[in-house]
Amino acid sequence: MSKEKAILTLDGKRIEFPVVRGTEGDVAIDISKLYEEHHITTFDPSLANTAVCKSTITYIDGDKGILRYRGIPIEQFVTNSPNFVEVAYLLLSGHLPTREEGITFRNRLTENELLNETMRYQFRSVPTSAPPMAQLSASLSNLACFHRDLFVLDTDDEFMDVSAQLISKIRTVAAFIYRRSQGLPYIYPNPNLRYCANFLHMMFSLPYAHHEVSPEVEDALNLILILHADHEQNCSAATVRTVGSSRANVFASCAAGISALWGPLHGGANVEVMEMLDGIHRGGLTPEDCIQMAKDKNNAFRLFGFGHRIYKNYDPRAKILREACDRVFATMKNQNDPLLNIARKLEELALADSYFIDRKLYPNVDFYSGLLLRAMGIPTNMFTVMFAIGRLPGWIAQWKEQHDTIGGRIIRPRQVYVGNTETNYIPVEQRP
Ligand code: ACO
């Protein structure tokens, strides 16, 4: 550890802290012993400026709009044929797979693509209109019932095994949830198809007609999943780490991550974006109305798909997706999605408006992802599920890093209590 010290003076006391520096220049003051030694805590609502771990998985520079997985810039994964399975392996293991490792991992995904048949009956009493994210979270929890042998992971092999179970099965579960919502027969996975094509097959094939997936659509789905695969200590990853820090198994921890992702300020924003664009298209609102409403402090409305806690520049994922929309739409029957034009108009208005400029609010990953998913035929209520499929390798990698941290303690933040001071209990007959 570095010998550098940061100094704080409070109530006449001089307190020294170790300084932690990251490989990309992050500087942090280590306050972990502050309470134990001085009975002082730090106040950081929403953990906006608290590093809760050291991590080697994902690097973001929000001012410059940089995102790297294990050091590799995100842009390098999206040229030629984007490969989500390879990115998943990289996040999980820390290195790109050799040819052999890649084959072994792909085979593992194939071997694990089926669900235990009894899993299919778990939602018998749940309405078919139930929110897909509720069903997805419950399904991941339920998977734990079938894999008790993978609660404690002693070896790297067991870790890759549980990872393959989860990453493979989540797409089977997601497709089953969709088919059930439509009253359609379940389509079993096809071991001869690649990860994304297999998912689209389970979503859209019929028992008598295989759904052909064009290379452009397969690439676009790989791209979307890659761009969602990890994003360091966001709300859902922090949830997975927090749950995992109690030594909860990886199934339970990822199920909690899904619940965190569901919220409209996090992964649920991709649904809100589409509803906003659709609302404008149906004529209820104009893009100018949306901008005005988003700026009005008396209105809870937000311009969904805009703004980010970390990015104070264009989200690099949104930039890639914006360009992908052009490519993919050019190859599709439905080349002119009017919602794409509305999105472009909203972006143009926001980026020229001082409210958004001053607050450094740019499009985030959710702004364009829904348009691509819609072009593939994925319904809006499945968008956040698609985000979860992409994010799963990141959550598992974050869980593992937390799990492997030497001396890692249960995550347990503090508070500054501002409630009543000691107050006596009043029997009911004496209460006013
Ligand atoms: N529309 C209008 N105003 C916004 C927006 C927005 N989308 N985002 C932020 N602001 C404003 C806030 O009102 C605040 O203004 P003020 O300083 O005058 O009070 C200022 O910008 C800072 O915003 P915060 O809410 O403090 O930023 P925070 O970092 O807490 O929130 C968040 C980030 C949740 C993403 C926010 O920008 C937001 O709500 N965006 C819309 C939802 C969204 O797209 N979420 C997806 C994020 S990406 C992801 O999770 C995958």
XYZ file of N, CA and C in Angstrom, residues 229-382:
462
model
N -23.360 -5.745 -20.860
C -22.796 -6.868 -20.093
C -22.230 -6.489 -18.717
N -21.699 -5.296 -18.568
C -21.292 -4.877 -17.217
C -21.187 -3.365 -17.190
N -21.320 -2.782 -16.017
C -21.184 -1.333 -15.928
C -20.747 -0.944 -14.522
N -19.771 -1.590 -14.039
C -19.187 -1.458 -12.683
C -20.247 -1.284 -11.593
N -20.107 -0.353 -10.683
C -20.921 -0.414 -9.452
C -22.256 0.308 -9.576
N -23.042 -0.058 -10.580
C -24.379 0.531 -10.737
C -25.324 -0.070 -9.676
N -26.577 0.375 -9.704
C -27.529 -0.029 -8.650
C -27.673 -1.561 -8.565
N -27.829 -2.246 -9.719
C -28.057 -3.702 -9.651
C -26.776 -4.449 -9.284
N -25.630 -4.022 -9.818
C -24.370 -4.717 -9.483
C -24.066 -4.531 -7.992
N -24.323 -3.314 -7.487
C -24.086 -3.069 -6.064
C -25.031 -3.928 -5.224
N -26.252 -4.147 -5.737
C -27.209 -5.016 -5.033
C -26.687 -6.448 -4.998
N -26.212 -6.924 -6.161
C -25.687 -8.293 -6.224
C -24.533 -8.445 -5.240
N -23.648 -7.459 -5.199
C -22.500 -7.524 -4.283
C -22.971 -7.504 -2.829
N -23.958 -6.647 -2.553
C -24.428 -6.533 -1.164
C -25.028 -7.858 -0.704
N -25.882 -8.429 -1.543
C -26.502 -9.704 -1.173
C -25.422 -10.780 -1.065
N -24.514 -10.797 -2.033
C -23.442 -11.800 -2.017
C -22.518 -11.649 -0.819
N -22.402 -10.419 -0.301
C -21.490 -10.215 0.832
C -21.980 -10.911 2.100
N -23.282 -11.285 2.110
C -23.791 -12.052 3.268
C -23.512 -13.541 3.076
N -22.751 -13.865 2.020
C -22.450 -15.238 1.577
C -23.682 -15.927 0.990
N -24.648 -15.132 0.530
C -25.783 -15.725 -0.195
C -25.260 -16.279 -1.514
N -25.897 -17.332 -2.008
C -25.420 -17.967 -3.248
C -25.657 -17.053 -4.449
N -25.041 -17.439 -5.568
C -25.063 -16.575 -6.755
C -26.463 -16.501 -7.381
N -27.284 -17.537 -7.233
C -28.653 -17.491 -7.767
C -29.449 -16.403 -7.020
N -29.404 -16.459 -5.697
C -30.164 -15.501 -4.885
C -29.656 -14.083 -5.135
N -28.335 -13.937 -5.272
C -27.756 -12.600 -5.445
C -28.180 -12.010 -6.789
N -28.154 -12.828 -7.844
C -28.535 -12.314 -9.170
C -30.045 -12.053 -9.247
N -30.834 -12.854 -8.537
C -32.285 -12.600 -8.503
C -32.537 -11.216 -7.900
N -31.764 -10.856 -6.880
C -31.900 -9.523 -6.271
C -31.473 -8.446 -7.268
N -30.436 -8.746 -8.051
C -29.977 -7.798 -9.082
C -31.080 -7.512 -10.083
N -31.836 -8.538 -10.430
C -32.942 -8.350 -11.386
C -33.977 -7.396 -10.802
N -34.269 -7.549 -9.517
C -35.250 -6.649 -8.886
C -34.750 -5.209 -8.931
N -33.467 -5.019 -8.676
C -32.914 -3.658 -8.695
C -32.965 -3.076 -10.110
N -32.720 -3.928 -11.087
C -32.690 -3.451 -12.478
C -34.059 -3.009 -12.965
N -35.088 -3.597 -12.375
C -36.468 -3.388 -12.832
C -36.887 -1.912 -12.767
N -36.358 -1.167 -11.824
C -36.818 0.211 -11.581
C -36.629 1.127 -12.777
N -37.562 2.095 -12.967
C -37.489 2.971 -14.141
C -36.287 3.911 -14.163
N -35.641 4.122 -13.015
C -34.431 4.954 -13.056
C -33.218 4.137 -13.467
N -33.378 2.815 -13.522
C -32.246 1.946 -13.905
C -32.654 1.223 -15.197
N -32.684 -0.093 -15.209
C -32.946 -0.822 -16.460
C -34.345 -0.596 -17.014
N -35.281 -0.283 -16.118
C -36.667 -0.074 -16.570
C -36.820 1.158 -17.441
N -35.762 1.971 -17.550
C -35.859 3.201 -18.352
C -36.073 2.888 -19.834
N -35.602 1.705 -20.299
C -35.783 1.418 -21.733
C -37.271 1.261 -22.096
N -38.068 0.803 -21.129
C -39.514 0.706 -21.354
C -40.121 2.112 -21.378
N -39.681 2.941 -20.421
C -40.214 4.306 -20.329
C -39.896 5.093 -21.604
N -38.702 4.860 -22.161
C -38.309 5.573 -23.388
C -39.301 5.237 -24.498
N -39.594 3.935 -24.653
C -40.481 3.541 -25.748
C -41.879 4.099 -25.528
N -42.318 4.104 -24.252
C -43.669 4.632 -23.997
C -43.710 6.123 -24.313
N -42.614 6.813 -23.993
C -42.541 8.254 -24.288
C -42.564 8.479 -25.810
N -41.753 7.725 -26.551
C -41.694 7.898 -28.011
C -43.043 7.539 -28.637
N -43.649 6.474 -28.112
C -44.926 6.038 -28.639
C -45.999 7.088 -28.354
N -45.941 7.661 -27.143
C -46.907 8.709 -26.768
C -46.807 9.881 -27.734
N -45.593 10.245 -28.096
C -45.410 11.362 -29.037
C -45.972 10.955 -30.408
N -45.677 9.718 -30.794
C -46.114 9.247 -32.113
C -47.646 9.234 -32.221
N -48.286 8.829 -31.123
C -49.756 8.751 -31.171
C -50.409 10.125 -31.095
N -49.563 11.149 -30.875
C -50.082 12.515 -31.017
C -50.454 13.200 -29.725
N -50.285 12.512 -28.594
C -50.635 13.156 -27.333
C -49.674 14.292 -26.986
N -48.437 14.140 -27.382
C -47.372 15.072 -26.978
C -46.493 15.384 -28.181
N -45.816 16.510 -28.140
C -44.798 16.779 -29.168
C -43.430 16.612 -28.499
N -42.354 16.444 -29.266
C -41.024 16.382 -28.667
C -40.740 17.642 -27.832
N -41.227 18.777 -28.305
C -41.003 20.040 -27.569
C -41.709 19.988 -26.207
N -42.927 19.390 -26.174
C -43.649 19.257 -24.886
C -42.811 18.438 -23.911
N -42.228 17.349 -24.420
C -41.435 16.459 -23.539
C -40.261 17.212 -22.944
N -39.599 17.990 -23.773
C -38.442 18.746 -23.283
C -38.898 19.727 -22.200
N -40.020 20.412 -22.443
C -40.533 21.374 -21.459
C -40.896 20.675 -20.155
N -41.587 19.535 -20.274
C -42.000 18.797 -19.067
C -40.778 18.326 -18.277
N -39.751 17.881 -18.989
C -38.545 17.376 -18.314
C -37.839 18.503 -17.559
N -37.979 19.728 -18.062
C -37.286 20.865 -17.429
C -38.078 21.456 -16.264
N -39.381 21.128 -16.222
C -40.265 21.728 -15.230
C -40.064 21.049 -13.874
N -39.570 21.804 -12.902
C -39.266 21.206 -11.589
C -40.533 20.814 -10.823
N -41.695 21.321 -11.272
C -42.941 20.923 -10.612
C -43.539 19.675 -11.241
N -42.853 19.156 -12.224
C -43.359 17.971 -12.925
C -42.367 16.837 -12.696
N -42.876 15.678 -12.275
C -41.971 14.550 -11.970
C -41.414 13.898 -13.248
N -41.942 14.304 -14.404
C -41.519 13.691 -15.673
C -40.020 13.893 -15.894
N -39.364 12.857 -16.397
C -37.952 12.966 -16.782
C -37.836 12.563 -18.242
N -36.858 13.099 -18.906
C -36.609 12.657 -20.277
C -35.889 11.313 -20.163
N -36.660 10.237 -20.283
C -36.078 8.907 -20.072
C -35.073 8.597 -21.161
N -34.006 7.879 -20.750
C -32.927 7.594 -21.692
C -31.920 8.729 -21.748
N -32.098 9.712 -20.881
C -31.134 10.821 -20.803
C -30.587 10.931 -19.385
N -29.319 11.275 -19.286
C -28.693 11.491 -17.978
C -28.077 10.221 -17.451
N -27.068 10.378 -16.639
C -26.394 9.219 -16.052
C -25.591 9.689 -14.852
N -25.569 8.859 -13.813
C -24.807 9.221 -12.624
C -23.321 9.393 -12.950
N -22.795 8.582 -13.833
C -21.356 8.596 -14.098
C -21.005 9.349 -15.392
N -21.771 9.106 -16.462
C -21.417 9.763 -17.738
C -21.845 11.218 -17.724
N -20.889 12.091 -17.900
C -21.199 13.502 -18.066
C -20.809 13.890 -19.490
N -20.902 12.936 -20.365
C -20.574 13.040 -21.769
C -21.483 12.024 -22.463
N -21.404 11.937 -23.780
C -22.228 10.957 -24.496
C -21.875 9.557 -23.991
N -22.863 8.793 -23.569
C -22.650 7.396 -23.161
C -22.139 6.634 -24.392
N -20.938 6.035 -24.322
C -20.396 5.383 -25.531
C -21.301 4.282 -26.060
N -22.087 3.675 -25.164
C -22.995 2.613 -25.596
C -24.128 3.197 -26.441
N -24.593 4.395 -26.056
C -25.671 5.028 -26.832
C -25.153 5.404 -28.222
N -23.896 5.844 -28.274
C -23.308 6.230 -29.571
C -23.280 5.011 -30.509
N -22.850 3.872 -29.968
C -22.759 2.650 -30.790
C -24.158 2.209 -31.230
N -25.115 2.281 -30.310
C -26.470 1.825 -30.647
C -27.137 2.749 -31.664
N -26.831 4.035 -31.556
C -27.396 5.001 -32.515
C -26.956 4.628 -33.933
N -25.661 4.301 -34.061
C -25.148 3.919 -35.386
C -25.714 2.561 -35.818
N -25.854 1.647 -34.845
C -26.383 0.316 -35.182
C -27.807 0.414 -35.701
N -28.583 1.365 -35.161
C -29.968 1.539 -35.629
C -29.959 1.771 -37.137
N -29.074 2.646 -37.612
C -29.010 2.938 -39.059
C -28.747 1.665 -39.845
N -27.736 0.897 -39.382
C -27.343 -0.320 -40.114
C -28.487 -1.327 -40.142
N -29.066 -1.576 -38.956
C -30.058 -2.641 -38.857
C -31.339 -2.256 -39.589
N -31.773 -1.029 -39.416
C -33.016 -0.622 -40.079
C -32.881 -0.696 -41.592
N -31.671 -0.426 -42.100
C -31.461 -0.473 -43.554
C -31.693 -1.883 -44.102
N -31.511 -2.913 -43.244
C -31.647 -4.299 -43.742
C -33.031 -4.875 -43.471
N -33.881 -4.089 -42.815
C -35.165 -4.671 -42.401
C -36.314 -4.223 -43.287
N -37.372 -5.047 -43.230
C -38.563 -4.694 -44.019
C -39.094 -3.342 -43.545
N -39.183 -3.240 -42.193
C -39.701 -2.006 -41.606
C -38.548 -1.005 -41.455
N -38.192 -0.378 -42.593
C -36.986 0.466 -42.579
C -37.213 1.822 -41.930
N -38.470 2.249 -41.870
C -38.733 3.610 -41.407
C -39.534 3.603 -40.125
N -38.903 3.247 -39.037
C -39.643 3.300 -37.785
C -39.813 4.771 -37.409
N -41.061 5.252 -37.356
C -41.258 6.677 -37.035
C -40.713 7.026 -35.655
N -40.633 6.023 -34.759
C -40.125 6.311 -33.411
C -38.642 6.676 -33.444
N -37.918 6.145 -34.441
C -36.496 6.488 -34.559
C -36.348 7.974 -34.893
N -37.201 8.449 -35.783
C -37.135 9.876 -36.142
C -37.493 10.751 -34.939
N -38.459 10.287 -34.160
C -38.853 11.066 -32.961
C -37.684 11.092 -31.966
N -37.019 9.933 -31.807
C -35.877 9.874 -30.879
C -34.789 10.856 -31.332
N -34.529 10.859 -32.621
C -33.499 11.773 -33.149
C -33.874 13.231 -32.886
N -35.148 13.532 -33.064
C -35.612 14.907 -32.854
C -35.450 15.297 -31.379
N -35.847 14.375 -30.488
C -35.704 14.653 -29.052
C -34.247 14.880 -28.686
N -33.379 14.028 -29.230
C -31.952 14.172 -28.936
C -31.443 15.536 -29.418
N -31.847 15.891 -30.628
C -31.395 17.162 -31.206
C -31.848 18.340 -30.324
N -33.115 18.290 -29.895
C -33.636 19.387 -29.067
C -32.915 19.443 -27.721
N -32.732 18.270 -27.110
C -32.115 18.245 -25.774
C -30.657 18.709 -25.834
N -29.941 18.255 -26.851
C -28.513 18.587 -26.898
C -28.281 20.068 -27.229
N -29.353 20.765 -27.662
C -29.211 22.199 -27.957
C -29.805 23.051 -26.839
N -30.299 22.422 -25.791
C -31.030 23.142 -24.746
C -30.121 23.341 -23.515
N -30.093 24.579 -23.006
C -29.140 24.880 -21.928
C -29.415 24.043 -20.670
N -30.696 23.662 -20.417
C -30.991 22.820 -19.247
C -30.160 21.539 -19.311
N -30.172 20.890 -20.466
C -29.464 19.605 -20.611
C -27.953 19.826 -20.739
N -27.586 20.919 -21.418
C -26.146 21.205 -21.596
C -25.521 21.482 -20.225
N -26.163 22.348 -19.434
C -25.581 22.742 -18.140
C -25.454 21.541 -17.201
N -26.414 20.631 -17.270
C -26.391 19.469 -16.367
C -25.654 18.280 -16.971
N -25.115 18.482 -18.150
C -24.380 17.412 -18.854
C -25.235 16.156 -18.999
N -26.434 16.341 -19.500
C -27.352 15.220 -19.698
C -27.324 14.813 -21.168
N -26.837 13.615 -21.417
C -26.713 13.076 -22.786
C -27.524 11.784 -22.874
N -27.756 11.289 -24.098
C -28.458 9.995 -24.191
C -27.663 8.894 -23.499
N -28.368 8.023 -22.788
C -27.709 6.857 -22.181
C -28.089 5.596 -22.971
N -27.622 4.452 -22.509
C -27.784 3.196 -23.260
C -29.249 2.880 -23.574
N -30.142 3.362 -22.705
C -31.548 3.012 -22.878
C -32.245 3.805 -23.973
N -31.614 4.864 -24.453
C -32.316 5.735 -25.388
C -32.549 5.054 -26.738
N -31.543 4.329 -27.232
C -31.692 3.710 -28.557
C -31.881 2.190 -28.522
N -31.613 1.551 -27.369
C -31.663 0.079 -27.362
C -33.067 -0.441 -27.689
N -34.098 0.243 -27.173
C -35.467 -0.225 -27.374
C -35.864 -0.232 -28.842
N -35.349 0.741 -29.594
C -35.715 0.806 -31.015
C -35.199 -0.416 -31.757
N -33.978 -0.840 -31.380
C -33.412 -2.029 -32.026
C -34.178 -3.282 -31.609
N -34.497 -3.367 -30.323
C -35.223 -4.542 -29.835
C -36.596 -4.628 -30.502
N -37.234 -3.487 -30.625
C -38.554 -3.439 -31.281
C -38.443 -3.906 -32.734
N -37.350 -3.506 -33.394
C -37.172 -3.920 -34.795
C -37.025 -5.441 -34.901
N -36.545 -6.072 -33.826
C -36.407 -7.540 -33.845
C -37.701 -8.251 -33.482
N -38.705 -7.473 -33.104
C -39.989 -8.074 -32.738
C -40.123 -8.324 -31.247
N -39.166 -7.834 -30.460
C -39.250 -8.030 -29.000
C -40.250 -7.005 -28.448
N -41.269 -7.465 -27.702
C -42.249 -6.500 -27.196
C -41.669 -5.634 -26.072
N -42.239 -4.459 -25.923
C -41.698 -3.481 -24.963
C -41.591 -4.054 -23.552
N -42.566 -4.839 -23.122
C -42.503 -5.307 -21.725
C -41.402 -6.350 -21.506
N -40.714 -6.737 -22.577
C -39.578 -7.661 -22.425
C -38.232 -6.916 -22.483
